[in-house]
Structure formats: structure tokens, C-alpha cells
mmCIF file of C-alpha atoms and ligand atoms in Angstrom:
data_model
loop_
_atom_site.group_PDB
_atom_site.id
_atom_site.type_symbol
_atom_site.label_atom_id
_atom_site.label_comp_id
_atom_site.label_asym_id
_atom_site.label_seq_id
_atom_site.Cartn_x
_atom_site.Cartn_y
_atom_site.Cartn_z
ATOM 1 C CA MET T 1 41.175 38.265 -19.722
ATOM 2 C CA ASN T 2 41.555 35.798 -16.945
ATOM 3 C CA ILE T 3 38.658 35.158 -14.730
ATOM 4 C CA PRO T 4 39.497 34.670 -11.032
ATOM 5 C CA SER T 5 38.629 31.383 -9.867
ATOM 6 C CA SER T 6 36.644 31.897 -7.114
ATOM 7 C CA ILE T 7 34.349 34.012 -9.272
ATOM 8 C CA LEU T 8 34.172 30.722 -11.622
ATOM 9 C CA THR T 9 33.230 28.825 -8.564
ATOM 10 C CA MET T 10 30.716 30.682 -7.610
ATOM 11 C CA LEU T 11 28.873 31.012 -11.121
ATOM 12 C CA VAL T 12 29.198 27.064 -11.389
ATOM 13 C CA GLY T 13 27.771 26.771 -8.165
ATOM 14 C CA ILE T 14 24.855 29.148 -8.835
ATOM 15 C CA GLY T 15 24.390 26.868 -12.284
ATOM 16 C CA VAL T 16 24.509 23.575 -10.456
ATOM 17 C CA THR T 17 22.080 25.152 -8.030
ATOM 18 C CA LEU T 18 19.314 26.250 -10.599
ATOM 19 C CA ILE T 19 19.891 23.089 -12.637
ATOM 20 C CA SER T 20 19.188 20.930 -9.784
ATOM 21 C CA LEU T 21 15.899 22.994 -8.331
ATOM 22 C CA TRP T 22 14.466 23.061 -11.645
ATOM 23 C CA TYR T 23 15.215 19.447 -12.446
ATOM 24 C CA GLY T 24 13.995 18.687 -8.874
ATOM 25 C CA GLN T 25 10.830 19.670 -9.459
ATOM 26 C CA ASN T 26 10.348 18.755 -13.166
ATOM 27 C CA HIS T 27 11.517 15.262 -13.300
ATOM 28 C CA GLY T 28 8.114 13.616 -14.056
ATOM 29 C CA LEU T 29 8.819 10.296 -12.360
ATOM 30 C CA MET T 30 5.646 10.383 -10.196
ATOM 31 C CA PRO T 31 2.358 8.889 -10.916
ATOM 32 C CA ILE T 32 -0.600 11.409 -10.282
ATOM 33 C CA ALA T 33 -1.198 12.340 -6.778
ATOM 34 C CA ALA T 34 -4.399 11.187 -5.898
ATOM 35 C CA SER T 35 -4.566 11.775 -1.929
ATOM 36 C CA ALA T 36 -4.286 14.560 0.140
ATOM 37 C CA GLN T 37 -1.013 13.138 1.595
ATOM 38 C CA ALA T 38 0.768 12.781 -1.368
ATOM 39 C CA SER T 39 1.829 16.331 -1.967
ATOM 40 C CA GLN T 40 3.750 15.674 1.171
ATOM 41 C CA ILE T 41 5.544 12.650 -0.049
ATOM 42 C CA ASP T 42 6.276 14.431 -3.498
ATOM 43 C CA GLY T 43 7.529 17.374 -1.578
ATOM 44 C CA LEU T 44 10.091 15.170 0.327
ATOM 45 C CA PHE T 45 10.570 13.160 -2.823
ATOM 46 C CA ASN T 46 11.736 16.482 -4.686
ATOM 47 C CA THR T 47 14.015 17.533 -2.065
ATOM 48 C CA MET T 48 16.157 14.634 -2.390
ATOM 49 C CA MET T 49 15.822 14.352 -5.760
ATOM 50 C CA THR T 50 16.978 18.291 -5.908
ATOM 51 C CA LEU T 51 19.848 17.130 -3.549
ATOM 52 C CA GLY T 52 20.853 14.112 -5.666
ATOM 53 C CA VAL T 53 20.555 16.028 -8.994
ATOM 54 C CA GLY T 54 23.115 18.333 -7.184
ATOM 55 C CA LEU T 55 25.342 15.886 -5.862
ATOM 56 C CA PHE T 56 25.461 13.788 -9.223
ATOM 57 C CA ILE T 57 26.269 17.319 -11.340
ATOM 58 C CA LEU T 58 29.161 18.245 -8.738
ATOM 59 C CA VAL T 59 31.152 14.976 -8.695
ATOM 60 C CA HIS T 60 30.802 14.240 -12.141
ATOM 61 C CA GLY T 61 31.674 17.122 -13.019
ATOM 62 C CA VAL T 62 34.582 17.574 -11.219
ATOM 63 C CA LEU T 63 35.789 13.808 -12.499
ATOM 64 C CA LEU T 64 35.378 15.845 -15.988
ATOM 65 C CA VAL T 65 37.120 18.397 -15.519
ATOM 66 C CA ALA T 66 40.382 16.348 -13.957
ATOM 67 C CA VAL T 67 40.176 13.788 -16.468
ATOM 68 C CA ILE T 68 40.214 16.898 -19.138
ATOM 69 C CA LYS T 69 42.624 19.262 -17.144
ATOM 70 C CA TYR T 70 45.252 16.743 -15.875
ATOM 71 C CA ARG T 71 45.426 13.955 -18.192
ATOM 72 C CA ARG T 72 48.737 13.085 -19.267
ATOM 73 C CA ARG T 73 50.567 15.444 -22.153
ATOM 74 C CA GLU T 74 52.570 13.953 -24.626
ATOM 75 C CA GLY T 75 56.496 12.542 -24.041
ATOM 76 C CA ASP T 76 55.358 13.183 -19.853
ATOM 77 C CA ASN T 77 56.199 9.996 -17.878
ATOM 78 C CA THR T 78 56.758 11.506 -14.641
ATOM 79 C CA ASP T 79 54.953 11.093 -11.672
ATOM 80 C CA GLY T 80 52.111 13.508 -10.424
ATOM 81 C CA PRO T 81 52.627 15.535 -7.089
ATOM 82 C CA ALA T 82 52.412 13.146 -4.243
ATOM 83 C CA TRP T 83 50.085 15.252 -1.905
ATOM 84 C CA HIS T 84 47.811 14.115 0.699
ATOM 85 C CA ASP T 85 45.712 15.392 3.476
ATOM 86 C CA ASN T 86 43.781 18.481 2.661
ATOM 87 C CA PHE T 87 41.937 18.916 6.493
ATOM 88 C CA PRO T 88 39.647 21.537 5.367
ATOM 89 C CA LEU T 89 38.219 19.852 2.233
ATOM 90 C CA GLU T 90 37.747 16.346 4.733
ATOM 91 C CA ILE T 91 35.622 18.389 7.065
ATOM 92 C CA LEU T 92 33.498 19.599 3.904
ATOM 93 C CA TRP T 93 33.002 16.480 2.506
ATOM 94 C CA THR T 94 32.237 14.690 5.803
ATOM 95 C CA ALA T 95 30.150 17.563 7.429
ATOM 96 C CA LEU T 96 28.009 18.450 4.309
ATOM 97 C CA PRO T 97 26.913 14.948 3.884
ATOM 98 C CA ALA T 98 26.171 15.046 7.197
ATOM 99 C CA VAL T 99 24.211 17.616 7.467
ATOM 100 C CA ILE T 100 22.059 16.826 4.767
ATOM 101 C CA ILE T 101 21.521 13.612 6.205
ATOM 102 C CA LEU T 102 20.351 14.799 9.230
ATOM 103 C CA GLY T 103 18.385 17.369 7.509
ATOM 104 C CA ILE T 104 16.473 14.731 5.138
ATOM 105 C CA GLY T 105 16.112 12.268 8.513
ATOM 106 C CA VAL T 106 14.523 15.229 9.903
ATOM 107 C CA TYR T 107 12.006 15.975 7.494
ATOM 108 C CA SER T 108 10.779 13.060 6.215
ATOM 109 C CA PHE T 109 9.966 12.444 10.325
ATOM 110 C CA GLU T 110 7.997 15.497 10.346
ATOM 111 C CA ILE T 111 6.138 14.201 7.085
ATOM 112 C CA TYR T 112 5.118 10.898 8.451
ATOM 113 C CA ASN T 113 3.766 12.474 11.943
ATOM 114 C CA SER T 114 1.721 15.228 9.723
ATOM 115 C CA MET T 115 0.349 12.661 7.629
ATOM 116 C CA GLY T 116 -0.618 10.578 10.820
ATOM 117 C CA GLY T 117 2.089 8.239 11.347
ATOM 118 C CA LEU T 118 2.131 5.472 14.228
ATOM 119 C CA ASP T 119 4.679 4.372 16.416
ATOM 120 C CA PRO T 120 5.352 0.562 15.760
ATOM 121 C CA MET T 121 6.919 0.565 19.498
ATOM 122 C CA GLY T 122 3.452 1.401 20.728
ATOM 123 C CA ASN T 123 2.297 -2.030 19.462
ATOM 124 C CA HIS T 124 1.385 -4.164 22.498
ATOM 125 C CA ASP T 125 -0.049 -6.837 21.023
ATOM 126 C CA HIS T 126 1.461 -10.207 23.262
ATOM 127 C CA GLY T 127 -1.161 -12.379 21.923
ATOM 128 C CA THR T 128 0.494 -12.485 18.416
ATOM 129 C CA MET T 129 1.105 -16.418 18.089
ATOM 130 C CA GLN T 130 -2.379 -17.269 19.378
ATOM 131 C CA SER T 131 -3.992 -14.629 17.028
ATOM 132 C CA HIS T 132 -1.437 -16.064 14.233
ATOM 133 C CA ALA T 133 -3.010 -19.654 14.862
ATOM 134 C CA LYS T 134 -6.639 -18.467 14.907
ATOM 135 C CA MET T 135 -6.228 -16.450 11.602
ATOM 136 C CA ARG T 136 -4.680 -19.041 9.390
ATOM 137 C CA GLY T 137 -7.585 -21.417 10.565
ATOM 138 C CA SER T 138 -10.261 -18.756 10.194
ATOM 139 C CA ALA T 139 -11.988 -18.993 6.689
ATOM 140 C CA ILE T 140 -11.518 -15.794 3.632
ATOM 141 C CA ALA T 141 -14.676 -14.023 5.004
ATOM 142 C CA GLY T 142 -12.922 -13.972 8.372
ATOM 143 C CA THR T 143 -13.165 -10.074 9.626
ATOM 144 C CA LEU T 144 -10.290 -8.065 10.668
ATOM 145 C CA SER T 145 -12.097 -7.745 14.203
ATOM 146 C CA ASP T 146 -11.739 -11.536 15.225
ATOM 147 C CA THR T 147 -9.558 -10.909 18.488
ATOM 148 C CA PRO T 148 -8.195 -14.072 20.364
ATOM 149 C CA GLN T 149 -9.670 -15.624 22.786
ATOM 150 C CA ASN T 150 -7.235 -15.202 25.440
ATOM 151 C CA ALA T 151 -5.163 -12.114 24.263
ATOM 152 C CA PRO T 152 -5.056 -9.206 26.807
ATOM 153 C CA GLN T 153 -7.688 -7.193 26.311
ATOM 154 C CA ILE T 154 -6.107 -3.881 24.694
ATOM 155 C CA GLN T 155 -8.445 -1.077 22.996
ATOM 156 C CA PRO T 156 -8.071 -1.821 19.720
ATOM 157 C CA GLU T 157 -6.839 1.912 18.666
ATOM 158 C CA LYS T 158 -3.991 0.543 21.020
ATOM 159 C CA GLN T 159 -3.570 -1.822 19.548
ATOM 160 C CA ILE T 160 -2.617 -1.014 15.636
ATOM 161 C CA ALA T 161 0.128 0.618 15.734
ATOM 162 C CA LEU T 162 1.513 0.071 12.145
ATOM 163 C CA GLY T 163 0.973 1.766 9.074
ATOM 164 C CA VAL T 164 -0.255 5.677 9.257
ATOM 165 C CA GLY T 165 -3.490 6.513 11.335
ATOM 166 C CA ALA T 166 -5.207 9.991 11.659
ATOM 167 C CA ALA T 167 -3.537 13.397 10.562
ATOM 168 C CA PRO T 168 -3.154 15.298 13.850
ATOM 169 C CA GLU T 169 -6.617 17.379 12.380
ATOM 170 C CA ASN T 170 -8.539 14.351 12.593
ATOM 171 C CA GLU T 171 -7.545 12.861 15.576
ATOM 172 C CA GLY T 172 -9.759 11.159 17.763
ATOM 173 C CA LYS T 173 -12.310 11.741 15.360
ATOM 174 C CA PRO T 174 -13.746 8.213 13.683
ATOM 175 C CA ALA T 175 -13.214 7.763 9.696
ATOM 176 C CA ASP T 176 -16.200 8.737 7.522
ATOM 177 C CA LEU T 177 -15.531 5.277 5.918
ATOM 178 C CA VAL T 178 -13.552 1.874 7.162
ATOM 179 C CA VAL T 179 -13.006 -0.397 5.072
ATOM 180 C CA ASN T 180 -10.955 -3.945 5.936
ATOM 181 C CA ILE T 181 -9.035 -5.516 3.698
ATOM 182 C CA MET T 182 -7.618 -9.116 3.808
ATOM 183 C CA GLY T 183 -4.343 -10.086 1.836
ATOM 184 C CA LEU T 184 -3.830 -13.864 1.087
ATOM 185 C CA GLN T 185 -2.449 -15.664 -1.453
ATOM 186 C CA TYR T 186 -3.087 -14.261 -4.339
ATOM 187 C CA ALA T 187 -5.825 -11.402 -3.734
ATOM 188 C CA TRP T 188 -7.087 -8.646 -1.652
ATOM 189 C CA ILE T 189 -10.468 -9.103 -0.195
ATOM 190 C CA PHE T 190 -12.523 -5.761 0.562
ATOM 191 C CA THR T 191 -14.994 -5.766 3.463
ATOM 192 C CA TYR T 192 -17.320 -2.778 4.426
ATOM 193 C CA PRO T 193 -18.147 -3.342 7.928
ATOM 194 C CA GLU T 194 -20.922 -1.003 7.558
ATOM 195 C CA SER T 195 -22.895 -1.641 4.954
ATOM 196 C CA GLY T 196 -21.513 -5.769 4.950
ATOM 197 C CA VAL T 197 -20.447 -5.717 1.704
ATOM 198 C CA SER T 198 -17.558 -7.505 0.336
ATOM 199 C CA SER T 199 -15.699 -7.402 -2.825
ATOM 200 C CA GLY T 200 -12.685 -7.945 -4.714
ATOM 201 C CA GLU T 201 -12.355 -4.272 -5.622
ATOM 202 C CA LEU T 202 -11.873 -0.906 -3.281
ATOM 203 C CA HIS T 203 -14.300 1.288 -3.651
ATOM 204 C CA ILE T 204 -14.061 4.544 -1.964
ATOM 205 C CA PRO T 205 -15.584 8.273 -2.181
ATOM 206 C CA VAL T 206 -13.499 11.032 -3.534
ATOM 207 C CA ASN T 207 -12.422 13.648 -0.230
ATOM 208 C CA SER T 208 -13.544 11.181 2.541
ATOM 209 C CA ASP T 209 -11.362 10.373 5.545
ATOM 210 C CA VAL T 210 -11.001 6.395 4.628
ATOM 211 C CA GLN T 211 -9.415 3.840 6.974
ATOM 212 C CA LEU T 212 -8.362 1.107 5.564
ATOM 213 C CA ASN T 213 -7.716 -1.540 8.433
ATOM 214 C CA LEU T 214 -5.493 -4.301 7.206
ATOM 215 C CA GLY T 215 -4.292 -7.662 7.454
ATOM 216 C CA ALA T 216 -2.361 -10.903 6.483
ATOM 217 C CA GLN T 217 -4.563 -14.432 6.383
ATOM 218 C CA ASP T 218 -1.003 -16.500 5.091
ATOM 219 C CA VAL T 219 2.231 -15.004 4.496
ATOM 220 C CA LEU T 220 3.324 -10.860 4.404
ATOM 221 C CA HIS T 221 1.842 -8.708 1.729
ATOM 222 C CA ALA T 222 2.130 -5.526 1.190
ATOM 223 C CA PHE T 223 -0.706 -2.983 0.453
ATOM 224 C CA TRP T 224 0.732 -0.454 -2.347
ATOM 225 C CA ILE T 225 -1.392 1.895 -4.022
ATOM 226 C CA PRO T 226 1.190 4.506 -5.826
ATOM 227 C CA GLU T 227 -1.148 7.173 -6.750
ATOM 228 C CA PHE T 228 -1.946 7.624 -3.067
ATOM 229 C CA ARG T 229 1.731 7.671 -1.911
ATOM 230 C CA LEU T 230 0.724 5.104 0.583
ATOM 231 C CA LYS T 231 2.305 1.213 0.941
ATOM 232 C CA GLN T 232 2.182 -0.653 4.116
ATOM 233 C CA ASP T 233 3.059 -4.215 4.775
ATOM 234 C CA VAL T 234 0.515 -6.487 6.213
ATOM 235 C CA ILE T 235 1.496 -9.136 8.572
ATOM 236 C CA PRO T 236 -0.316 -12.271 9.787
ATOM 237 C CA GLY T 237 -1.770 -11.616 13.056
ATOM 238 C CA ARG T 238 -1.284 -8.306 13.143
ATOM 239 C CA THR T 239 -3.735 -5.143 11.630
ATOM 240 C CA SER T 240 -2.040 -2.351 10.534
ATOM 241 C CA GLU T 241 -3.933 0.892 8.991
ATOM 242 C CA LEU T 242 -4.001 3.171 6.775
ATOM 243 C CA ARG T 243 -5.746 6.667 7.082
ATOM 244 C CA PHE T 244 -6.062 9.025 3.943
ATOM 245 C CA THR T 245 -7.962 10.993 1.977
ATOM 246 C CA PRO T 246 -8.021 10.630 -1.822
ATOM 247 C CA ASN T 247 -8.440 13.537 -3.959
ATOM 248 C CA LYS T 248 -8.916 12.545 -7.528
ATOM 249 C CA VAL T 249 -12.074 10.526 -8.906
ATOM 250 C CA GLY T 250 -10.258 7.516 -10.888
ATOM 251 C CA GLU T 251 -8.957 4.148 -11.179
ATOM 252 C CA TYR T 252 -5.779 3.284 -9.429
ATOM 253 C CA ARG T 253 -3.726 -0.073 -9.450
ATOM 254 C CA VAL T 254 -3.576 -1.596 -6.066
ATOM 255 C CA VAL T 255 -0.257 -3.316 -5.949
ATOM 256 C CA CYS T 256 0.955 -6.299 -3.954
ATOM 257 C CA ALA T 257 4.491 -5.052 -2.636
ATOM 258 C CA GLU T 258 5.976 -7.811 -1.108
ATOM 259 C CA LEU T 259 6.801 -10.825 -2.805
ATOM 260 C CA CYS T 260 4.373 -13.262 -1.370
ATOM 261 C CA GLY T 261 4.638 -16.779 -3.826
ATOM 262 C CA ALA T 262 4.714 -18.263 -6.997
ATOM 263 C CA TYR T 263 1.609 -15.841 -8.207
ATOM 264 C CA HIS T 264 2.915 -12.826 -6.334
ATOM 265 C CA GLY T 265 2.865 -10.815 -9.649
ATOM 266 C CA ALA T 266 -1.086 -11.598 -10.390
ATOM 267 C CA MET T 267 -1.838 -10.018 -6.747
ATOM 268 C CA LYS T 268 -3.493 -6.993 -8.263
ATOM 269 C CA ALA T 269 -6.804 -5.021 -7.493
ATOM 270 C CA VAL T 270 -8.545 -1.806 -8.813
ATOM 271 C CA ALA T 271 -9.292 0.929 -6.373
ATOM 272 C CA PHE T 272 -12.301 3.203 -7.724
ATOM 273 C CA VAL T 273 -12.296 6.860 -6.096
ATOM 274 C CA HIS T 274 -16.020 7.751 -6.649
ATOM 275 C CA THR T 275 -17.764 10.773 -6.312
ATOM 276 C CA GLN T 276 -20.231 10.084 -3.464
ATOM 277 C CA GLU T 277 -23.270 9.451 -5.463
ATOM 278 C CA ASP T 278 -21.370 6.707 -7.305
ATOM 279 C CA PHE T 279 -20.322 5.213 -4.016
ATOM 280 C CA ASP T 280 -23.396 5.301 -2.596
ATOM 281 C CA SER T 281 -25.354 3.700 -5.688
ATOM 282 C CA TRP T 282 -21.931 1.084 -5.930
ATOM 283 C CA ILE T 283 -22.896 0.147 -2.176
ATOM 284 C CA LYS T 284 -26.394 -0.140 -2.628
ATOM 285 C CA GLU T 285 -25.812 -2.237 -6.272
ATOM 286 C CA GLN T 286 -23.614 -4.502 -3.897
ATOM 287 C CA GLN T 287 -26.031 -4.930 -1.336
ATOM 288 C CA ILE T 288 -29.124 -5.543 -3.566
ATOM 289 C CA ALA T 289 -26.341 -8.413 -5.546
ATOM 290 C CA SER T 290 -26.081 -10.170 -2.124
ATOM 291 C CA THR T 291 -29.127 -10.423 -0.815
ATOM 292 C CA GLN T 292 -30.074 -12.022 -4.158
ATOM 293 C CA ASN T 293 -27.540 -14.530 -3.505
ATOM 294 C CA LEU T 294 -28.497 -14.955 0.247
ATOM 295 C CA GLU T 295 -31.886 -16.079 -1.439
ATOM 296 C CA GLU T 296 -30.753 -18.065 -3.779
ATOM 297 C CA ALA T 297 -28.428 -19.879 -1.089
ATOM 298 C CA VAL T 298 -31.505 -20.414 1.398
ATOM 299 C CA ALA T 299 -33.016 -22.163 -1.610
ATOM 300 C CA VAL T 300 -30.702 -24.553 -2.249
ATOM 301 C CA ASN T 301 -30.118 -24.919 1.831
ATOM 302 C CA PRO T 302 -31.751 -28.391 2.454
ATOM 303 C CA ASP T 303 -31.424 -27.685 6.121
ATOM 304 C CA LYS T 304 -34.251 -24.890 5.292
ATOM 305 C CA LEU T 305 -37.041 -26.880 3.661
ATOM 306 C CA SER T 306 -39.288 -29.629 4.446
ATOM 307 C CA ASP T 307 -38.880 -33.194 2.733
ATOM 308 C CA GLY T 308 -41.393 -32.763 0.429
ATOM 309 C CA GLU T 309 -39.728 -29.535 -0.787
ATOM 310 C CA PHE T 310 -36.500 -30.801 -0.829
ATOM 311 C CA LEU T 311 -37.277 -33.935 -2.792
ATOM 312 C CA ALA T 312 -39.517 -31.878 -5.119
ATOM 313 C CA PRO T 313 -36.881 -30.832 -7.763
ATOM 314 C CA TYR T 314 -35.944 -35.076 -7.899
ATOM 315 C CA VAL T 315 -39.519 -36.548 -7.925
ATOM 316 C CA ARG T 316 -39.651 -35.235 -11.993
ATOM 317 C CA ASP T 317 -36.425 -37.322 -12.703
ATOM 318 C CA ILE T 318 -37.825 -40.705 -10.968
ATOM 319 C CA LYS T 319 -40.607 -42.002 -13.530
ATOM 320 C CA ILE T 320 -42.695 -44.147 -11.191
ATOM 321 C CA ASN T 321 -45.093 -46.221 -12.722
ATOM 322 C CA PRO T 322 -47.482 -48.969 -11.537
ATOM 323 C CA GLU T 323 -45.101 -51.853 -13.011
ATOM 324 C CA SER T 324 -41.922 -50.669 -11.336
ATOM 325 C CA LEU T 325 -43.630 -50.274 -7.743
ATOM 326 C CA GLU T 326 -44.610 -54.057 -8.351
ATOM 327 C CA GLN T 327 -41.421 -54.897 -8.785
ATOM 328 C CA LEU T 328 -39.907 -52.765 -5.706
ATOM 329 C CA HIS T 329 -42.740 -54.525 -3.678
ATOM 330 C CA PRO T 330 -42.823 -58.482 -4.542
ATOM 331 C CA THR T 331 -42.988 -59.785 -0.940
ATOM 332 C CA HIS T 332 -46.440 -57.903 -0.602
ATOM 333 C CA HIS T 333 -48.172 -60.495 -2.930
HETATM 334 CU CU1 CU V 401 0.825 -10.707 -1.923
#
């Protein structure tokens, strides 16, 4: 019995669809999702994976069938039929990708918006050159809030137009925690403006609305935490922003995703997502450690000491006895 080709085509279509749908959800290519925003990105990725697998099977299936079915038979040296132009087919293979690409475009823009994506065209900072010059000269500890003197006064929230801002439901609300991040060859420096702590690691409490303000001191870097599905270029002289909600306690890698120099590959840091209590105690520890360092720093700072205090540690080393004094002042006799 011969199966009509339309039924065969339909069965193949159903099979390809089922395989693509299954693989699109079970590819296991993504690391664990550790932020509230990650599931949306995964949704987009899975959709593209589903379409990609379907197209892959379709294209390679047709190739395989053609290779087997239309192979040259023994003793057949004739030319193949010279046919060209299949108008309906051409319409199909032009329209189908167009619809798919448009759909993915609209879908991804929708996700970017719902995550709080910022409009790069809204970035009106005319003071880029001045602020760049200023950033170069500033010390590592320079804060990201440094604004160039002669730059036009712009509302800070208007100036930041790179990255991901507050999700629509958090719009207008200040974030629970703000961390300023400075990228430099070859490290990330994390400062916590509220508590004055600075660190080489990112520590954030779970399920809180976290805002990262990102800047670069020297060259382009890119801040990337794969588990949060967030990546943002950091640009000297500009501040970019990432706002998100970490939702899994754990330790994640912070990667620089922009080739920034010879030791770019070593530009790594760790992001710790803590429970709120653990985070509070970490902040406290850091504050105690930094005040201790500060006290030590004051103790060796000569400006803050009287001459006696300053010389005290040295006096012990100078062995003064009457004979040496005599030698020092021979003219007094
Ligand atoms: Cu880098």
C-alpha cells in the first residue's frame, strides 16, 4: 500500500515539531538560573533553540532524502531534468524566515523591556571627553559618582542609559542595594556606597532588588555573570547599570567578556549571593576590618603625630652614649 505523500509530509512535520519542542526545553546548555530575570532570557533562548532544531532537521533531512532518493543509478549517464523557478516555493522560503526573524525580534525586545532595558539613545552625556579625562587620572578608589565639573548638569537617572534598569514594577523605586563597580586592567572593584565597604568580591543578599552601577577606569570591559543571564559593556567615562533580583543563594563567576588586554583571561571575580543575615554580617565584618586598617593607617601617618611620637620607634635604634656625644660636639669644649 502506498501512503499518499501529503499524509507522509504531515507525519514528518508532526515528528519534526515534537522533536524540536522537546529538545528546545531539554538541551541542558544553560548554567543554573540564579536571578528572577533569568527565566525570561531562557524562554527566548529555548524558543530560538526550538526553531533552530526544527530548521536543522528540515534542511538536513531534505538533503539526506535527496542524496539517497536522487542518487545516480548504475549505468545512468544522462543529465538531470533542467527545471527552475518554483514561485510558490520561493515565496515560502522567503516569507517563513522573515516571519520567524520578525517574531524573534519583537519577542526579544518585549523581554528587554520587561527586564527594564534602557534606551541607549536616551544617553545625553555631552561631557564624555571631560569625564573620560577625569576618570583616567582618578585613583582606583575614585567613586563612580564623580561628575566632571564642566559637564552639563543632567539628572543622574537620565544620564544612565546603558544596560538594564528597574523592571516596570520597580520603576521609580530606589533599589534595595546599590553597588558601584569599577572595571580596570585586570580586576573588578566593588564598593558599597551605603556602608563604605569596598571589596574585590561581589556580595549581595538573595531576593533583593540589586542595582549595579558600572564604570571602567582604563579600557572597555564587560561585566558578565552567566547564571544571572546578565552582561553589560562597561565604558570609560560612562556609567552603565544592571538591575536585577538574585534568587538563589550561591557562588557565581564574574567574567570580563571583553578582550581588555594581555591578562584579560585572568580578570575574574566571584559573586556571592547570601541570605540577608549572612550579608549583614559580611558587611559588618568588612566595616570592622576597614576601621582597624584605618586605625593602623593613622598610627603610621606622620602628620598626625607629635615629633616625640614620630621619633620614638627610631630612638631605640640609635645607641647614644656620652662618648658618641663628645665626638659629635668637639667644638663645645
Ligand atoms: Cu576586562
